[in-house]
Tab-separated table of C-alpha atoms in Angstrom:
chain	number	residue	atom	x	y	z
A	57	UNK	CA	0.000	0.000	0.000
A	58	UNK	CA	1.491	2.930	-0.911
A	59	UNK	CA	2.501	5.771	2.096
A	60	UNK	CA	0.194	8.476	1.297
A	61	UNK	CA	-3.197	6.167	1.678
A	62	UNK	CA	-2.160	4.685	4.051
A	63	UNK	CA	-1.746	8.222	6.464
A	64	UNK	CA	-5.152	9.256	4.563
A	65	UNK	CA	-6.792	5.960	6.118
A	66	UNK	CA	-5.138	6.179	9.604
A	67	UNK	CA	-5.668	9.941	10.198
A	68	UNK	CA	-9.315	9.205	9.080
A	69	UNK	CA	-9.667	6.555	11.342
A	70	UNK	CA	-8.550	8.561	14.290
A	71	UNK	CA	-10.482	11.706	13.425
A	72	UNK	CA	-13.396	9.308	13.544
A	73	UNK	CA	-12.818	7.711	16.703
A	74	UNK	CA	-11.822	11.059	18.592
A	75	UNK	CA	-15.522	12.183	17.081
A	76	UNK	CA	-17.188	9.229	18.549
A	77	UNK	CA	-15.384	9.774	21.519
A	78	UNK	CA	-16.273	13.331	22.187
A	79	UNK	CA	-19.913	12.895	21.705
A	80	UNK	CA	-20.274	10.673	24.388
A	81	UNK	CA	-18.499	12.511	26.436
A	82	UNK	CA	-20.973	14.946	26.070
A	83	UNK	CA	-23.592	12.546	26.594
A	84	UNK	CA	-21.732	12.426	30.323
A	85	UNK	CA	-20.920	15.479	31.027
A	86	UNK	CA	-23.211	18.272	29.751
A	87	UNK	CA	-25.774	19.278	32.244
A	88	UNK	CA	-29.391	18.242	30.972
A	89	UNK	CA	-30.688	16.356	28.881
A	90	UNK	CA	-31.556	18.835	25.793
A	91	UNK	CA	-28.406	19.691	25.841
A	92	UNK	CA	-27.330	16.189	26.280
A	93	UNK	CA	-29.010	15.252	22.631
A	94	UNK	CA	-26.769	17.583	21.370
A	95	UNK	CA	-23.648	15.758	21.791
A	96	UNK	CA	-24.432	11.835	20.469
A	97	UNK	CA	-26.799	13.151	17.296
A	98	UNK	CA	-24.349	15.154	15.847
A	99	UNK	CA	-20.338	13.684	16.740
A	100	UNK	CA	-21.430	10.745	15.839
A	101	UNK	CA	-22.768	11.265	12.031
A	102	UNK	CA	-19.700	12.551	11.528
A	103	UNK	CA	-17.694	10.675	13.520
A	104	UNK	CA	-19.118	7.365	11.804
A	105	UNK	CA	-18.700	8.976	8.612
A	106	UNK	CA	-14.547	8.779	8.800
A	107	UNK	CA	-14.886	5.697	10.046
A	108	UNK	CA	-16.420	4.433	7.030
A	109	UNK	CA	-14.789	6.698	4.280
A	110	UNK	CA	-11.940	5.251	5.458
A	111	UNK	CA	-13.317	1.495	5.066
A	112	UNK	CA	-14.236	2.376	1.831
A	113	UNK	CA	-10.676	3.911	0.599
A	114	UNK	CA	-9.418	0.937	2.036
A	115	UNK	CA	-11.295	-1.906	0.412
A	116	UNK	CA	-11.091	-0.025	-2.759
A	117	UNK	CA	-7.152	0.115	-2.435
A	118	UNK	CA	-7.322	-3.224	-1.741
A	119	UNK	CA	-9.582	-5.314	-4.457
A	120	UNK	CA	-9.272	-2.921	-7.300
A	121	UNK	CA	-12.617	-1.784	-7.707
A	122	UNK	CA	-14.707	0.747	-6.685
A	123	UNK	CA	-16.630	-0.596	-3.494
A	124	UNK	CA	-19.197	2.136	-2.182
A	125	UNK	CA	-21.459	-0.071	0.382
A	126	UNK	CA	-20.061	1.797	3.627
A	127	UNK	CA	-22.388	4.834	1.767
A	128	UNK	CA	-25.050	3.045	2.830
A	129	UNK	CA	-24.790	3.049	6.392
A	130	UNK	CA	-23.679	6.934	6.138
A	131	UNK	CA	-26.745	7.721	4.051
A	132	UNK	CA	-28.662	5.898	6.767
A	133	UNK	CA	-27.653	7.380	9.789
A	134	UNK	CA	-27.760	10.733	7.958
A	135	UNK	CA	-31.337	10.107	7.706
A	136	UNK	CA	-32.156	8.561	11.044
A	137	UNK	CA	-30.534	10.453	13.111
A	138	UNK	CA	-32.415	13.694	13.012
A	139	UNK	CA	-35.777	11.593	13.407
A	140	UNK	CA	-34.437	9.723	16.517
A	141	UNK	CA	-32.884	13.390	18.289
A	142	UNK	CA	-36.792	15.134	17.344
A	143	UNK	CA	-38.516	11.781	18.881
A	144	UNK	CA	-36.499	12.016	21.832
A	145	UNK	CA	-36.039	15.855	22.294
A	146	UNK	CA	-40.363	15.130	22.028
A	147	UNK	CA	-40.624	12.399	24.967
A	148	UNK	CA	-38.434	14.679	27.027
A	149	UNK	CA	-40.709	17.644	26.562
A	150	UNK	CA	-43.579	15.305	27.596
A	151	UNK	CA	-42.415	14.374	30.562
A	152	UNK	CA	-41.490	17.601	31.671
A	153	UNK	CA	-37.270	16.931	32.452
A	154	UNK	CA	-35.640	19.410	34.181
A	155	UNK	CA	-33.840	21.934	31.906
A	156	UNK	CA	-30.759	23.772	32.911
A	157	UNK	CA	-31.461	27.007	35.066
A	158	UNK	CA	-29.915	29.097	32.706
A	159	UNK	CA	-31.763	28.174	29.526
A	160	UNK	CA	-33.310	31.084	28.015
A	161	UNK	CA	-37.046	31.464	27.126
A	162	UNK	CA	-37.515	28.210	29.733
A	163	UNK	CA	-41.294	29.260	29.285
A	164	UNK	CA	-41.642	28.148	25.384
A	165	UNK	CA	-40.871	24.420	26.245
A	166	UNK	CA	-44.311	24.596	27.762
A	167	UNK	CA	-46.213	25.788	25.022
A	168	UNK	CA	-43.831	23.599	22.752
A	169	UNK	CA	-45.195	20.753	25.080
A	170	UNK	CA	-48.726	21.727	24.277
A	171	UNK	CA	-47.980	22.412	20.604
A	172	UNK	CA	-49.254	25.661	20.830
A	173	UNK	CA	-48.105	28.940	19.076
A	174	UNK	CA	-45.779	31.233	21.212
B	261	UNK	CA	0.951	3.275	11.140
B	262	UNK	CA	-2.501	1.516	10.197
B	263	UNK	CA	-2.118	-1.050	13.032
B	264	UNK	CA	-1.390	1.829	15.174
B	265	UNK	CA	-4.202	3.853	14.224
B	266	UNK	CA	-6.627	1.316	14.721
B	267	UNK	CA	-5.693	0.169	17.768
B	268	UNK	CA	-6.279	3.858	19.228
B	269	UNK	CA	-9.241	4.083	17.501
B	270	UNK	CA	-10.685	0.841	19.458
B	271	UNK	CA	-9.576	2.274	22.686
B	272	UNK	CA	-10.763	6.001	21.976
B	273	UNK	CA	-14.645	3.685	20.502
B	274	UNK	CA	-14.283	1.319	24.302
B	275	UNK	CA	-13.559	4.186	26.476
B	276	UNK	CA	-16.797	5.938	24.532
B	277	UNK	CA	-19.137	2.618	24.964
B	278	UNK	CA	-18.158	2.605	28.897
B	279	UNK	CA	-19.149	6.185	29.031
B	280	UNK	CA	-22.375	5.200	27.947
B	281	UNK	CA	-22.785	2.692	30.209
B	282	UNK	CA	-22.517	5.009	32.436
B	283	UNK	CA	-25.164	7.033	31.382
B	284	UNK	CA	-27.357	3.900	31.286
B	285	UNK	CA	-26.611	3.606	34.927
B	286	UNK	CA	-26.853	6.929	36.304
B	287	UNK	CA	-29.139	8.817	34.266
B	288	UNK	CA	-32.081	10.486	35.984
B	289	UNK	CA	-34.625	9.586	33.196
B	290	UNK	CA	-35.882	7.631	31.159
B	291	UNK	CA	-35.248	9.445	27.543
B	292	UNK	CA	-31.756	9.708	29.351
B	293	UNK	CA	-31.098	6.293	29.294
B	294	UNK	CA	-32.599	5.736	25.584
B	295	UNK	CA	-30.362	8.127	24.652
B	296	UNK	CA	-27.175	6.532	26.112
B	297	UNK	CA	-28.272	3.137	24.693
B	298	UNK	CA	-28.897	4.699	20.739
B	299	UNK	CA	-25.620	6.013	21.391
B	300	UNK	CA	-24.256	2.914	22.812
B	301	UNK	CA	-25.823	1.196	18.977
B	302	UNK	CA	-23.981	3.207	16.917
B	303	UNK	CA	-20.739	2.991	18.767
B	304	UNK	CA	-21.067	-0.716	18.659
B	305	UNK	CA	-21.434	-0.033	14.560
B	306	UNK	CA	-18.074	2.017	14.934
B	307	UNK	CA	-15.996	-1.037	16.630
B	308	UNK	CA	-17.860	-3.732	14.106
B	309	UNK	CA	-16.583	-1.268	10.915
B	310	UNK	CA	-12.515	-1.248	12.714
B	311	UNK	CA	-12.647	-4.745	13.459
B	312	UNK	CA	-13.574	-5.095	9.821
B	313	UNK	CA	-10.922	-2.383	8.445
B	314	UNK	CA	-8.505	-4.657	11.227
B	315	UNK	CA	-9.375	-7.632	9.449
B	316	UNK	CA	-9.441	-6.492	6.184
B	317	UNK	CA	-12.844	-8.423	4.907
B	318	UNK	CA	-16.357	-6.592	3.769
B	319	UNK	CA	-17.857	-9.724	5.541
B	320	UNK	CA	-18.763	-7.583	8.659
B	321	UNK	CA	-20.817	-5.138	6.565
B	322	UNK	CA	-24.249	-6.396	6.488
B	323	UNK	CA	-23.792	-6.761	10.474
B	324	UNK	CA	-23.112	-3.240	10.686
B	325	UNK	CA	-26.088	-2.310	8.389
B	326	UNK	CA	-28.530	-4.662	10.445
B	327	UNK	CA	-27.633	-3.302	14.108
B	328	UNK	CA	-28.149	0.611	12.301
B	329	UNK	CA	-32.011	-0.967	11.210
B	330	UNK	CA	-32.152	-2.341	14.692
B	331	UNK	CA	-31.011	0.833	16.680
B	332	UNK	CA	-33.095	2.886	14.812
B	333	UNK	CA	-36.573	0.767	14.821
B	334	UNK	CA	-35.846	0.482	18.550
B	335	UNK	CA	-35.399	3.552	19.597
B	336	UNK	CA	-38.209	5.133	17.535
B	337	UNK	CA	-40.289	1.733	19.467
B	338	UNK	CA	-39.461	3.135	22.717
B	339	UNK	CA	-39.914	6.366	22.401
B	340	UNK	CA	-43.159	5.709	21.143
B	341	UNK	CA	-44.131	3.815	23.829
B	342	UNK	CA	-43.068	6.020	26.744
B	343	UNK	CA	-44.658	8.845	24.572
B	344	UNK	CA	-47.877	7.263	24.126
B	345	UNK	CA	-47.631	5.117	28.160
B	346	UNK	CA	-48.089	8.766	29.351
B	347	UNK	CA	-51.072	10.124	31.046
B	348	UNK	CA	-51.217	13.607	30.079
B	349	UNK	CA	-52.101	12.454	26.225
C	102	UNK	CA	-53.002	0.159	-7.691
C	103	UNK	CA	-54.893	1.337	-10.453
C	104	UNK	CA	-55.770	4.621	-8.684
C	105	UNK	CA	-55.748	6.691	-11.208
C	106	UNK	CA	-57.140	6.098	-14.553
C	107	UNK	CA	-54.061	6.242	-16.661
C	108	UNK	CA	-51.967	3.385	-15.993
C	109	UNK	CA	-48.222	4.109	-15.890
C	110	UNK	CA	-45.517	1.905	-16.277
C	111	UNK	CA	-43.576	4.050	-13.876
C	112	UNK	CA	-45.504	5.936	-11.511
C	113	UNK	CA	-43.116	7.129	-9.276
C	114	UNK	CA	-39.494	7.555	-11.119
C	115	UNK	CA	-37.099	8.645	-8.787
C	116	UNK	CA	-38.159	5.974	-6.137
C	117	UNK	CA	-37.448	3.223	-8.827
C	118	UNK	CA	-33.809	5.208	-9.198
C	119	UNK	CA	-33.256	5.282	-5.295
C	120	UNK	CA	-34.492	1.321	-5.624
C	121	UNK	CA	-31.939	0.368	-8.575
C	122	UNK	CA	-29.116	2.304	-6.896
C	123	UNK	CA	-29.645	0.747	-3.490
C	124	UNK	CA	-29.955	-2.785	-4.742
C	125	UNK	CA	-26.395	-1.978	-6.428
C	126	UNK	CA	-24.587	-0.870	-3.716
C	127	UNK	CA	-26.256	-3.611	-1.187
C	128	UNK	CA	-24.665	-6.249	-3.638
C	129	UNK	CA	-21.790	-4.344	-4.435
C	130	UNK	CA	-21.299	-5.492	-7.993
C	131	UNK	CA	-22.220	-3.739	-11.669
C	132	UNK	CA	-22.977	-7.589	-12.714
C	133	UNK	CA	-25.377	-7.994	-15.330
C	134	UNK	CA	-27.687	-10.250	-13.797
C	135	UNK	CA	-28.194	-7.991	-10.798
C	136	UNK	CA	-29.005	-4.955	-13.219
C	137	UNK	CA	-31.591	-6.649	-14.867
C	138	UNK	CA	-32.589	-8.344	-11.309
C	139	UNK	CA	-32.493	-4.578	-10.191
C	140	UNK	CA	-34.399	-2.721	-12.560
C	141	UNK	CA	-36.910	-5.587	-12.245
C	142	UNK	CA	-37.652	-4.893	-8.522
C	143	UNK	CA	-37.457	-1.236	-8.873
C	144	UNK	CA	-40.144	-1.486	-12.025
C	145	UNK	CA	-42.436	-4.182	-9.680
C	146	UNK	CA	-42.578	-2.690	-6.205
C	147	UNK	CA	-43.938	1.007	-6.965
C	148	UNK	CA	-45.899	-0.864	-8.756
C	149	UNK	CA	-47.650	-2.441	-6.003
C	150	UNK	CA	-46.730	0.688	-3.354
C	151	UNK	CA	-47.787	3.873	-5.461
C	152	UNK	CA	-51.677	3.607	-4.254
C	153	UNK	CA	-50.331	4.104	-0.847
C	154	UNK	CA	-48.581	6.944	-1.242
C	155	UNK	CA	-49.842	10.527	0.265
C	156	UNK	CA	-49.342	13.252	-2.185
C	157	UNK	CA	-47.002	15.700	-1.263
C	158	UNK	CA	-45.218	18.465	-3.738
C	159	UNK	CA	-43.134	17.521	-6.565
C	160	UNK	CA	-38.959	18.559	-7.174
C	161	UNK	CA	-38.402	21.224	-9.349
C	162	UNK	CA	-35.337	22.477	-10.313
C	163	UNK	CA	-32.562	19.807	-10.080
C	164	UNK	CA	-29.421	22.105	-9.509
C	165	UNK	CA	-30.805	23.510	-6.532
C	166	UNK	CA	-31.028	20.197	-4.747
C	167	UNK	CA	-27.613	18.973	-5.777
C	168	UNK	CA	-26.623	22.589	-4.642
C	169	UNK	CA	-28.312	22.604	-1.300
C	170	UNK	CA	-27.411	18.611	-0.396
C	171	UNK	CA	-23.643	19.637	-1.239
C	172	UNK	CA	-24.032	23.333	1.520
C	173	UNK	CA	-25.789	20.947	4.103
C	174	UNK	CA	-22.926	18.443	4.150
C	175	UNK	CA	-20.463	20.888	4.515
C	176	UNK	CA	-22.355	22.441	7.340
C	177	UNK	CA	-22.182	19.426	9.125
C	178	UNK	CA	-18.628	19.290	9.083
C	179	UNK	CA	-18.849	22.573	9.935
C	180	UNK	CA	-21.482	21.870	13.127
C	181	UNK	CA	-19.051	18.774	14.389
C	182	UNK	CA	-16.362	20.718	14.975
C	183	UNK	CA	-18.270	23.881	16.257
C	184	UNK	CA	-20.127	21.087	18.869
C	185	UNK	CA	-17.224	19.181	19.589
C	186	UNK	CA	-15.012	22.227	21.219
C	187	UNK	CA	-18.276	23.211	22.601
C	188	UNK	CA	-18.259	20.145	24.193
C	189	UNK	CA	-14.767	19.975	25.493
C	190	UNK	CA	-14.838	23.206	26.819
C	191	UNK	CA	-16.481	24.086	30.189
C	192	UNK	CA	-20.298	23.895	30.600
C	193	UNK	CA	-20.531	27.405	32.287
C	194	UNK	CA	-20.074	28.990	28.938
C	195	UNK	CA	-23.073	27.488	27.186
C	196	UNK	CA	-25.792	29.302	26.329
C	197	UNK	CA	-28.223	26.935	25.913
C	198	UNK	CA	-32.045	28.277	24.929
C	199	UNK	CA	-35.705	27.126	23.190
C	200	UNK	CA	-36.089	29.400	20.180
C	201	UNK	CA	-39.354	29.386	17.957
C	202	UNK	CA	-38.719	29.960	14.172
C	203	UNK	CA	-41.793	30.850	12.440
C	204	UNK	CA	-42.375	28.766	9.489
C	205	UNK	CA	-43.057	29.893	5.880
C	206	UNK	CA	-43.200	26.662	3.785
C	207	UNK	CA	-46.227	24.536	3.989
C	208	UNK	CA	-46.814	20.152	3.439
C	209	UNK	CA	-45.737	17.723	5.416
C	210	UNK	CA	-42.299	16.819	3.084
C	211	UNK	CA	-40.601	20.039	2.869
C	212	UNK	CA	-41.199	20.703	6.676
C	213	UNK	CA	-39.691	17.029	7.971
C	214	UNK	CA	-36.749	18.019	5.334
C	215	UNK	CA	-36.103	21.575	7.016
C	216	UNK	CA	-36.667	20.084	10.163
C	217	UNK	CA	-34.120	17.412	9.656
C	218	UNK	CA	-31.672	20.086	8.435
C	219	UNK	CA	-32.096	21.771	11.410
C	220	UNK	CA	-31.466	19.086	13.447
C	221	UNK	CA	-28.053	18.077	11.910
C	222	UNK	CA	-26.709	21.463	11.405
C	223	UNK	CA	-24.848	23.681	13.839
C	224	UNK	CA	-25.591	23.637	17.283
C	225	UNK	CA	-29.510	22.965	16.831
C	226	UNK	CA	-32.127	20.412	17.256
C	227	UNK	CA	-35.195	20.679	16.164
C	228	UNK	CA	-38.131	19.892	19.369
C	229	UNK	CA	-41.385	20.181	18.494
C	230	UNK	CA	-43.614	22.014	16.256
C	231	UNK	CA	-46.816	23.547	16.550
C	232	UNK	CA	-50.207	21.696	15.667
C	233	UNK	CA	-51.040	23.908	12.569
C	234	UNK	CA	-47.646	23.935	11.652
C	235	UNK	CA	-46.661	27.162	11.455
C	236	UNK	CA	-44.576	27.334	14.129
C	237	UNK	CA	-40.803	25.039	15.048
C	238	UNK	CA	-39.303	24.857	17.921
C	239	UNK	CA	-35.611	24.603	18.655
C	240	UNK	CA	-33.119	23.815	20.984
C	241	UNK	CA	-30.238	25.724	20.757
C	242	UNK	CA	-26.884	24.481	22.342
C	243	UNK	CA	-25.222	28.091	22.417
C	244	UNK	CA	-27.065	30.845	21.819
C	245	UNK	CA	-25.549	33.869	20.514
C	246	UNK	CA	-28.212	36.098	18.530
C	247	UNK	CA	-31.624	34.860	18.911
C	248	UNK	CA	-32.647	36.846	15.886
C	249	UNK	CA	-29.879	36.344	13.580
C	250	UNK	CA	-30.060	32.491	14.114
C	251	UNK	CA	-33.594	33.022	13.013
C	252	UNK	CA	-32.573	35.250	10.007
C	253	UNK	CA	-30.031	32.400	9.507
C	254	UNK	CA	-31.919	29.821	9.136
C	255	UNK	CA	-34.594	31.164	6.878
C	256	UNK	CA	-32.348	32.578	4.521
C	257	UNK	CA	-29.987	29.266	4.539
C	258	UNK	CA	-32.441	26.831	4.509
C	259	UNK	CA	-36.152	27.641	3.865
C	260	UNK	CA	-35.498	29.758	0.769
C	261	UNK	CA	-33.610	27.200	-1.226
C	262	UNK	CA	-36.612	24.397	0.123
C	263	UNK	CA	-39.403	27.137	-1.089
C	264	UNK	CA	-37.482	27.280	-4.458
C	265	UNK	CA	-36.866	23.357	-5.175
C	266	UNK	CA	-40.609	22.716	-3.916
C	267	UNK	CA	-42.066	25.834	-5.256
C	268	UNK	CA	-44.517	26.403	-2.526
């Protein structure tokens, strides 16, 4: 394998992992849980994305053809994860979890609850 | 390099799935702990795509696509159900 | 399936595309025998789906998708890195707040797309939004400018969405 795909691969490969890593940090660390969703839903698209460009590069390098089935999963947790953050961020306003004192306009999660206009 | 690389991506990934598991243990809610465990799904995804890359076979990929379905349906299914197991709808 | 009076071979077109292209890259191969096997699936099953489809507004304007899909992924990028030393730095200097964007585009389809936007670009998910849909709300990790986030996102991402869907 030649020197400069291989240092493509294995920088991808860490950037991906350090991604994966920081979001769930934030998933311990950060103090409630909307701001909590923040962390997971968005390190990890791109985290997993590396991860899986750098499959791909690699497989390719390897076998000699063009192998693009790691898009897949990207595409898929591209579209998923947006739907799971809004399904949770919605079951959290439901239940009525405590949100951070110093979140501003704390009053529109209540009409957001309702669905009401602001 | 590669070897290298990979191995401190699998730490960085195990260290991440502990943190999790954390979460699953200490969080104060419910949506807390679905959370940790979609996050938990798709870190599992991460270690099944290195081990593959480690490996060097496409014979893990169809795993990796099945647990993404399975996080996914899941979590939707359980958010769904705490949503709807509520009294106030 | 025969909903509508004039039967058509391919009733919905870019879902047999999306259908062929997917069955390629599950397989992984350009082989004959799974083009033909392929285009054969992707001709039979909208087939048998379109009567259960809801209407919802057609694409116009091709360049403006490619354009938009291309500024979205690079906002990502963008949003990772902006959330990630977020994250590593110390909680007391977040800014977290609920922000209510008042919505211009109409149908189901282009709202779950802005909506999804929202959600994966920088430092905002999208909550909740209002029953007659007029109204989203957002979570917003670090609020800077409540009304230039607001300006932001309409002039970023609604106003291409209006265009491409023309509504």
């Amino acid at each position: 394998m030649e020197f400069w795909i291989e240092l493509l691969i294995s920088v991808l490969i860490v950037a991906g992992a350090v991604f994966v890593f920081v979001g769930s940090l934030g998933l311990v660390k950060l103090p409630d849980f909307y701001t909590r969703l923040h962390g997971p839903t968005k390190a990890t698209t791109l985290g997993m994305g590396c991860l899986l460009v750098a499959s791909m590069t690699l497989v390719t390098n390897q076998n000699g053809f063009l192998s693009l089935h790691e898009l897949l999963i990207t595409l898929f947790l591209l579209i998923t994860a947006p739907v799971t953050a809004h399904m949770l961020a919605k079951t959290a306003l439901h239940h009525k979890l405590d949100i951070a004192e110093k979140t501003h306009d704390k009053a529109l999660s209540k009409q957001a609850r309702k669905r009401l206009n602001p | 390099m590669l070897k290298t690389a990979i191995l401190i991506a699998t730490v960085l990934v195990c260290i991440s799935m502990f943190l999790n598991l954390w979460r699953v243990f200490i969080g104060p809610s419910r949506p807390d702990r679905i959370l940790a465990l979609d996050t938990m799904y798709i870190n599992s995804i991460a270690l099944i795509i290195l081990f593959g890359i480690a490996s060097s076979t496409t014979l893990y990929f169809e795993a990796a696509l099945l647990i993404a379905m399975l996080g996914f349906v899941s979590t939707a299914a359980m958010c769904k159900y705490i949503l709807r197991g509520d009294l106030i709808e | 399936m025969r909903a509508n009076p004039r039967f058509r071979w391919l009733p919905m077109p870019l879902h047999s595309l999306l259908l062929l292209t997917v069955w390629l890259l599950l397989n992984n191969t350009m082989a004959p025998g799974h083009l033909v096997l392929g285009s054969f699936l992707a001709i039979t099953i909208p087939l048998l789906t379109s009567g259960m489809q809801n209407p919802q507004p057609s694409f116009h304007k091709p360049f403006t998708i490619i354009r938009y899909v291309f500024m979205v992924l690079g906002d990502i990028v963008v949003a990772n890195f902006e959330v990630a030393f977020l994250i590593l730095g110390p909680n007391k200097k977040l800014n977290p707040a609920f922000v209510a964007i008042p919505l211009e585009i109409e149908f189901e389809l282009p709202i779950t797309i802005l909506a999804s936007t929202v959600s994966l670009t920088p430092g905002t998910v999208s909550a909740e939004i209002s029953e007659d849909k007029k109204w989203l709300y957002v979570h917003v990790l670090n609020l800077t400018d409540k009304d230039e986030l607001i300006a932001q996102i309409k002039s970023r991402y609604e106003r291409p969405l209006m265009e491409i869907f023309q509504c």
